[in-house]
XYZ file of C-alpha atoms in Angstrom:
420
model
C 26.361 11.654 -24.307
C 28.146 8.521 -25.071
C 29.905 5.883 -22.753
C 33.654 4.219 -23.034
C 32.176 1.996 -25.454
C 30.391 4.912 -27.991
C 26.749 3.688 -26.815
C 24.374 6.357 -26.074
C 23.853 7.509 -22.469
C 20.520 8.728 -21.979
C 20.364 10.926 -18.683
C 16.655 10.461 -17.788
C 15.060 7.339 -16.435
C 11.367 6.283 -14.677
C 10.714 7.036 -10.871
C 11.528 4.151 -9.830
C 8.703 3.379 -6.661
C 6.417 3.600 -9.941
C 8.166 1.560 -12.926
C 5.867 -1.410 -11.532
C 2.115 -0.591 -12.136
C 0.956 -3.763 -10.142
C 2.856 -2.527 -7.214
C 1.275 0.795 -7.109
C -2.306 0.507 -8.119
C -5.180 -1.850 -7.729
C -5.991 -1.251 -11.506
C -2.423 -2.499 -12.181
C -2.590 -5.853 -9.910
C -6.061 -6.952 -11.377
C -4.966 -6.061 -15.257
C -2.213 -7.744 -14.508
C -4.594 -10.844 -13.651
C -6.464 -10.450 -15.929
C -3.952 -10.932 -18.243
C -3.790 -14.352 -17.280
C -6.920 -15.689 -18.619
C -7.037 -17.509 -22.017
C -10.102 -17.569 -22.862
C -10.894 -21.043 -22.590
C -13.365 -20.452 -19.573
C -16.988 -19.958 -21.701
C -18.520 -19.130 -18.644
C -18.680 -14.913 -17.811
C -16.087 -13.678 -15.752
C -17.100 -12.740 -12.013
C -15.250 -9.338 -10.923
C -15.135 -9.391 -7.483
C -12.083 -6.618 -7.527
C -13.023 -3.643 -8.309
C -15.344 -1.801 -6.146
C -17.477 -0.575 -9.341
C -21.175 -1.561 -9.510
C -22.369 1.125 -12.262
C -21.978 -2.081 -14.710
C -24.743 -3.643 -12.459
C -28.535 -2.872 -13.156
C -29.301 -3.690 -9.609
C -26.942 -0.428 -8.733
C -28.181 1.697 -11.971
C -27.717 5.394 -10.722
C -31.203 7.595 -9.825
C -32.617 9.667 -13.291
C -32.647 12.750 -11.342
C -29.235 12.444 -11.583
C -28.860 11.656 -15.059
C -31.613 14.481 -15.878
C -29.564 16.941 -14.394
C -26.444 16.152 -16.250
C -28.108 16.349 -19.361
C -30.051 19.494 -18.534
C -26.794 21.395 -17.353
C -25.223 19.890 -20.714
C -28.016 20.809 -23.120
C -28.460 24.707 -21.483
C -25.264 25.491 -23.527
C -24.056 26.853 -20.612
C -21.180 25.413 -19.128
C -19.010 24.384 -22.270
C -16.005 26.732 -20.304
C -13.574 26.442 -18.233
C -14.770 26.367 -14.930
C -12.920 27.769 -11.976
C -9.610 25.855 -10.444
C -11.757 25.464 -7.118
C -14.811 24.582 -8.827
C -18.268 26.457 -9.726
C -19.692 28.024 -7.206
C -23.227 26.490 -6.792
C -21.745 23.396 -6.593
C -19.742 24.208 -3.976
C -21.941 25.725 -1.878
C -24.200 23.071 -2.270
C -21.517 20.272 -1.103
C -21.105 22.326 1.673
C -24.619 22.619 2.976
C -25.374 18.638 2.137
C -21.864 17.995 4.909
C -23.052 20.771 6.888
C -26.388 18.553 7.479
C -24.123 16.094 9.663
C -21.712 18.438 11.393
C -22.814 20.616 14.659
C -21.185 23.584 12.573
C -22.056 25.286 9.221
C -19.376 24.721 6.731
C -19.107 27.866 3.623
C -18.383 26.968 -0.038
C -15.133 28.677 0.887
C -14.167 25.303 2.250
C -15.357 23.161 -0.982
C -12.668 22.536 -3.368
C -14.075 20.301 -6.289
C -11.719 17.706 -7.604
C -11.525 14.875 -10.395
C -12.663 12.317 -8.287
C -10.965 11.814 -5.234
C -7.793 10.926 -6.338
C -7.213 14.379 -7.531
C -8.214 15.275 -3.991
C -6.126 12.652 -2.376
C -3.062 14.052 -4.811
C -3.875 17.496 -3.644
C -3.193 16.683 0.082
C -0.183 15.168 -0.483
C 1.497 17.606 -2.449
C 0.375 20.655 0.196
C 1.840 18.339 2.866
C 4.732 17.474 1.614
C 7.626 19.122 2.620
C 11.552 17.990 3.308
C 11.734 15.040 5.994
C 8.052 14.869 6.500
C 6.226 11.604 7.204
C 2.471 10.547 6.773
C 0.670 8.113 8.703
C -1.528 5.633 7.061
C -3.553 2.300 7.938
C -2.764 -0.973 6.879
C -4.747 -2.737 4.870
C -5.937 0.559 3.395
C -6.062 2.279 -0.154
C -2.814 2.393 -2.032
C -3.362 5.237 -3.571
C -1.973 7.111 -0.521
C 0.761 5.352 -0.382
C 2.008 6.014 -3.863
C 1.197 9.545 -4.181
C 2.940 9.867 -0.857
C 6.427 8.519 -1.843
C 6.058 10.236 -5.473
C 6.080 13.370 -3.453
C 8.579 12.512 -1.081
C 6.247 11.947 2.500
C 8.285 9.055 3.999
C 4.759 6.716 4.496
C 4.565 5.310 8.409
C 2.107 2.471 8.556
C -0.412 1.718 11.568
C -2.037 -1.594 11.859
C -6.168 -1.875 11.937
C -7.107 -4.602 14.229
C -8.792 -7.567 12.898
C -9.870 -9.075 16.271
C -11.518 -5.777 17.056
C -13.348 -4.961 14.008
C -10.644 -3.376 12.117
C -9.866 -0.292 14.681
C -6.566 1.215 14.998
C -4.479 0.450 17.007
C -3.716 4.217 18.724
C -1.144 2.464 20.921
C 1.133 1.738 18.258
C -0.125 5.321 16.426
C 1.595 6.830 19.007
C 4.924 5.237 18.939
C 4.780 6.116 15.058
C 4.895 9.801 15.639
C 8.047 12.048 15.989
C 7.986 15.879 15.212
C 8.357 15.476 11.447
C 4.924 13.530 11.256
C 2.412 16.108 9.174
C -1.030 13.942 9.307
C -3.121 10.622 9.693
C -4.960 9.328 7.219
C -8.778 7.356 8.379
C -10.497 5.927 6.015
C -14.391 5.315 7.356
C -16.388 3.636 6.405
C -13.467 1.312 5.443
C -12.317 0.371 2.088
C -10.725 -2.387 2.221
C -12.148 -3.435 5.417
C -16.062 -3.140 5.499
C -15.653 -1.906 9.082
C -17.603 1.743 10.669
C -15.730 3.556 13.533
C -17.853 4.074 16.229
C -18.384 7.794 17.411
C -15.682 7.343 20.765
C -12.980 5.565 18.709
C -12.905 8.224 16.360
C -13.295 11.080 19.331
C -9.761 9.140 20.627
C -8.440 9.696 17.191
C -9.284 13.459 17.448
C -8.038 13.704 20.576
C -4.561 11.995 19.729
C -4.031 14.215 16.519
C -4.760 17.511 18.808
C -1.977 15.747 21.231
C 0.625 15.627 18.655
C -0.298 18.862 16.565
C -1.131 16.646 13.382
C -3.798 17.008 10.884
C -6.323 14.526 10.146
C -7.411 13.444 6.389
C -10.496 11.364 6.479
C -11.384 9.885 3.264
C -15.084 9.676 3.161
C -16.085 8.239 -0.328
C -18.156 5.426 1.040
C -19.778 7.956 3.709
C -23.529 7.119 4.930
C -22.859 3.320 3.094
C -23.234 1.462 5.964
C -25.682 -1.364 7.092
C -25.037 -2.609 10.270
C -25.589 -1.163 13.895
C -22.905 1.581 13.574
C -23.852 4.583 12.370
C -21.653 6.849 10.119
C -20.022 9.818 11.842
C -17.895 12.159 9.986
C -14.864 13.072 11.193
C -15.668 16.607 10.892
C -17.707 15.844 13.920
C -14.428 16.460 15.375
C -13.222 19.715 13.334
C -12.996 22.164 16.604
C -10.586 19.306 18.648
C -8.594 19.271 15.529
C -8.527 20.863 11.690
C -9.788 17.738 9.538
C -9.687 17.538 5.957
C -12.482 15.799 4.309
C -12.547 13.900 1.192
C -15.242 12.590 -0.656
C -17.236 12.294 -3.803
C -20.599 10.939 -5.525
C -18.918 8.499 -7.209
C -20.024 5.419 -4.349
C -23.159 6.728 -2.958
C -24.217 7.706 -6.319
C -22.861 4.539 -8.042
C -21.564 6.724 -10.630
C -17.734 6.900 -10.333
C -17.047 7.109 -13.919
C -18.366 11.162 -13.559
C -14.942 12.132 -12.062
C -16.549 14.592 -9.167
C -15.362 14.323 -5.927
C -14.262 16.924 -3.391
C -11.556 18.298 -0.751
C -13.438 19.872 2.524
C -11.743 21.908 5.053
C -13.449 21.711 8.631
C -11.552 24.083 10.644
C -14.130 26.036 12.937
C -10.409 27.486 14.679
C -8.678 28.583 11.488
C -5.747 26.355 12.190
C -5.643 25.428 8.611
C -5.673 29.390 7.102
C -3.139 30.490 9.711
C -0.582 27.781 8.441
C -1.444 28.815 4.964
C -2.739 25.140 4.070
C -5.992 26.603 2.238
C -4.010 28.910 0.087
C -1.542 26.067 -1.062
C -4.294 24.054 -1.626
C -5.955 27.072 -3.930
C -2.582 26.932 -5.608
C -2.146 23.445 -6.350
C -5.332 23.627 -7.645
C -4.511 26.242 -10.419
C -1.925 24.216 -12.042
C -3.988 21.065 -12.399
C -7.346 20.289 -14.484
C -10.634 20.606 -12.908
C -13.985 18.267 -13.452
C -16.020 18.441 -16.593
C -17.725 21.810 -15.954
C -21.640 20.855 -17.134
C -21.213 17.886 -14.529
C -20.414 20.622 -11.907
C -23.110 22.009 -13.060
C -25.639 19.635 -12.216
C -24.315 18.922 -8.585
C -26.889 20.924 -6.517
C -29.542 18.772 -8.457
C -28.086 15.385 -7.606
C -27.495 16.114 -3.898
C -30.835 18.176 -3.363
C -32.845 15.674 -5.727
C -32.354 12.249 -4.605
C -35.079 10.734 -2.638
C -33.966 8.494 0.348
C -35.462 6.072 -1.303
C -32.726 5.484 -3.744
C -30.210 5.208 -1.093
C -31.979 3.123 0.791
C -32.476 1.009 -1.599
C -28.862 0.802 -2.441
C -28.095 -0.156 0.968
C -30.574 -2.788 1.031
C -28.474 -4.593 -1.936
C -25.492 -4.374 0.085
C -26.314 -5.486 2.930
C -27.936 -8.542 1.079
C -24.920 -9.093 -1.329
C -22.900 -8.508 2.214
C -24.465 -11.406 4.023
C -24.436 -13.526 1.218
C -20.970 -13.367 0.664
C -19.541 -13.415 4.319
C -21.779 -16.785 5.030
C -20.374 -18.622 1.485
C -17.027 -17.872 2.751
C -17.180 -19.132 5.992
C -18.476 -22.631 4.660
C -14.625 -22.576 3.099
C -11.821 -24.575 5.513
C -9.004 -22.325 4.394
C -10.698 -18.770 4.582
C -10.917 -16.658 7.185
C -12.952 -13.691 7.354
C -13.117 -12.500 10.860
C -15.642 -9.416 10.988
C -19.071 -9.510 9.162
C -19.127 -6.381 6.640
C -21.009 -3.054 7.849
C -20.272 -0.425 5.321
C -18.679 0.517 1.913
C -18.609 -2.439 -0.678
C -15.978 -4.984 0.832
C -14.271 -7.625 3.282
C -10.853 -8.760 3.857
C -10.094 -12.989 4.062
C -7.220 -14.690 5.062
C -5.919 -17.038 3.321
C -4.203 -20.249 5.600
C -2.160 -21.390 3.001
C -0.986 -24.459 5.150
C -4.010 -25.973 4.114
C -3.367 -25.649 0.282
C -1.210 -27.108 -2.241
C 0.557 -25.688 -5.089
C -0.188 -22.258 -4.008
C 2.512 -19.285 -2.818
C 0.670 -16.550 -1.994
C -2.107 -14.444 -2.414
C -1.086 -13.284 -5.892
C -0.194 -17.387 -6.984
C -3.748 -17.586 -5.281
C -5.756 -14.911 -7.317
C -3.962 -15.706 -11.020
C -4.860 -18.943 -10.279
C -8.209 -18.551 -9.433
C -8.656 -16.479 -12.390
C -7.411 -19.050 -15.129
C -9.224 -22.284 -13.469
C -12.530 -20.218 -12.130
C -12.688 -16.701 -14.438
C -13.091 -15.357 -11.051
C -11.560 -12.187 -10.379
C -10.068 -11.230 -6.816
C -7.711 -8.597 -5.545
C -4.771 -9.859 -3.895
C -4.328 -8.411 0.233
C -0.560 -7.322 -1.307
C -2.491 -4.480 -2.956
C -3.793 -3.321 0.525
C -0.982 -3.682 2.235
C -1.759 -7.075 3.957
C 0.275 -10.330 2.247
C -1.554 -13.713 2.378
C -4.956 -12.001 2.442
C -7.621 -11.254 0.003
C -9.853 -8.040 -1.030
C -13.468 -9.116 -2.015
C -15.617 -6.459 -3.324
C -19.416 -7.715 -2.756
C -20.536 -4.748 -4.740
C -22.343 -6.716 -7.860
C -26.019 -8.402 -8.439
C -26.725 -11.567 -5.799
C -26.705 -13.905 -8.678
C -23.196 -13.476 -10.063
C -21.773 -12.848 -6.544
C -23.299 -16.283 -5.449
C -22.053 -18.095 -8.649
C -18.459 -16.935 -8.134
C -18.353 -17.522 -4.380
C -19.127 -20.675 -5.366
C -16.041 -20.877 -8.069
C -13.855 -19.677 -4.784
C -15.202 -22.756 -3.337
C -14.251 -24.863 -5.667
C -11.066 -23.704 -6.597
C -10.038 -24.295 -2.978
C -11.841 -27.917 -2.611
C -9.599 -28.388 -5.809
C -6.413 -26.883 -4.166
C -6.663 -28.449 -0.709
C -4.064 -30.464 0.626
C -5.003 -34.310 0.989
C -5.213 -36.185 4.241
């Protein structure tokens, strides 16, 4: 097809919510970053913006994990396809490693074994989407939601988390979001990018409020049982007979191995509400036309739950809650950062940034590409998360590096400060 002028017309063109990578994806905002150093820094660049510690030594995964993975590799018996819901064993034994934590068995009939949990979190969306629909989600939270919800059409409705009260909701303004086209709320606990652990009664009022309004509840549970202050984790499946909750998680943070791609969707539905509305067989179907996890991984998922020692999670907390306090007390020794709510679980904190106090700075993004070329210091902008003017620290790395680059912050902002 050609235009008045004979110039070819092409008649396809890029979604446009995703043309810009940095606005839909953490990986795309740090790259882009990244991209910004020139390599005249000699000293080692601090990434403090990616929740991945498997580069770490101090976060090296447990060999009973590894040892399984190579067994089930070297038995020459999972080199097939596995099934689109995943292998059986392995689902059964997700399923009786939740069931330890709910007051109700759960069946491998509700595991459905993903890549990760973004295949999971791309899963839900898709079942839920449907013409007019709308999806609640928090702010700050993890963008992925967001942009797998407007690729499929859910219009996204955000709902604040309280700073002043240790990152909550707000269920007042939850309520005012809702209308009869809203299809589910999305929790993330513990939080990512928050640090923060709902308590057992705010998440009962959550339960409580979904059953009100008829609306499921997806609880994203990758950084599950990584907490280390005086909350305890609940899942939300806690909840499953007040209303149908879907469950996602994985081994990737607990496990510090996030590069193995298996996560998992979890149905807990004691009622059925989720069969009767045909939500488990769209998810079955969805599943069919997409790729499943490396099969011999699969495999060797009923030896990592069943053989890691407490020891090794325990152990993993301990480093958190170390690298936790270490970070939180640098930062509050700098004038222009606030960080109002001491970490308790997954692997960061949110700061504001009071930019009245600096010079020569914008924003958050001016703020982190700046901080990258002058400090090789690596921080993801609040943008990302869904809060401007703020920053996402990940604390997840060895006490050494995290104290040099807090440090670096410092300086950068000593540098950056406006003069009396």
């Amino acid at each position: 097809m050609e235009n008045g002028g004979g110039k070819k017309v092409w008649k396809f063109r890029a979604k446009g919510e995703l043309a810009s990578e940095a606005h839909v994806s953490i990986r795309g905002m740090l790259e882009m970053i990244k991209g910004g150093l020139d390599g005249g820094d000699e000293r080692p660049i601090i990434p403090l913006g990616h929740g991945d510690p498997s580069g770490f030594t101090f976060f090296r995964t447990i060999s009973t994990a590894e040892d399984a993975v190579v067994s089930a590799l070297r038995s020459g018996k999972y080199n097939c396809y596995s099934p689109s819901v995943g292998l059986l064993p392995a689902r059964r034994a997700i399923a009786e490693h939740l069931s330890q934590d709910l007051p109700y068995k759960l069946s491998s009939n509700d595991v459905f074994i993903t890549n990760g949990c973004t295949q999971a979190i791309e899963t839900v969306m898709t079942v839920l989407a449907h013409p007019n629909a709308n999806i609640l989600l928090p702010r700050p939270g993890f963008p992925m939601y967001e942009a797998r919800a407007v690729f499929c059409g859910i219009q996204v409705r955000h709902f604040d988390l309280l700073p002043h009260r240790n990152w909550e909701m707000d269920l007042d303004a939850v309520e005012g979001l809702v209308d009869d086209n809203t299809v589910a709320i999305v929790i993330i606990n513990p939080g990512n990018p928050c640090g923060n652990v709902f308590s057992y009664h705010h998440l009962a009022k959550i339960a409580e409020m979904a059953k009100k309004h008829g609306i499921l509840v997806v609880a994203d549970e990758v950084y599950g049982h990584l907490t280390f202050g005086s909350e305890p984790f609940v899942p939300m499946g806690v909840f499953g007979s007040v209303v149908p909750v879907i469950t996602l998680g994985s081994i990737s943070k607990r496990w510090v191995v996030p590069g193995w791609r298996i996560g998992w969707l979890v149905t807990t539905d004691p009622n059925g509400v989720l069969q009767q509305t045909k939500i488990v067989n769209c998810i079955k179907n969805i599943l069919n036309i997409t790729s499943e996890p490396v099969t011999f991984i699969q495999a060797a998922v009923p030896d990592i739950l069943w053989g890691t020692k407490e020891d090794f999670f325990n152990k993993t907390i301990n480093i958190l809650k170390q690298t936790s306090d270490i970070c939180y007390n640098q930062i509050k020794e700098i004038n222009c950062l606030t960080c109002f709510n001491k970490p308790v679980g997954s692997m960061f904190l949110m700061v504001k940034i009071n930019l009245s106090l600096l010079e020569d700075i914008k924003d958050d993004v001016d703020f982190c590409c700046k901080l990258a070329r002058e400090e090789s210091v690596i921080i993801l902008p609040g943008c990302s998360v869904g809060l401007k003017n703020w920053l996402r620290i990940t604390f997840a790395i060895e006490p050494s590096p995290l104290e040099d680059g807090v440090a670096r912050l410092k300086s950068f902002c000593q540098r950056h400060m406006k003069k009396k």
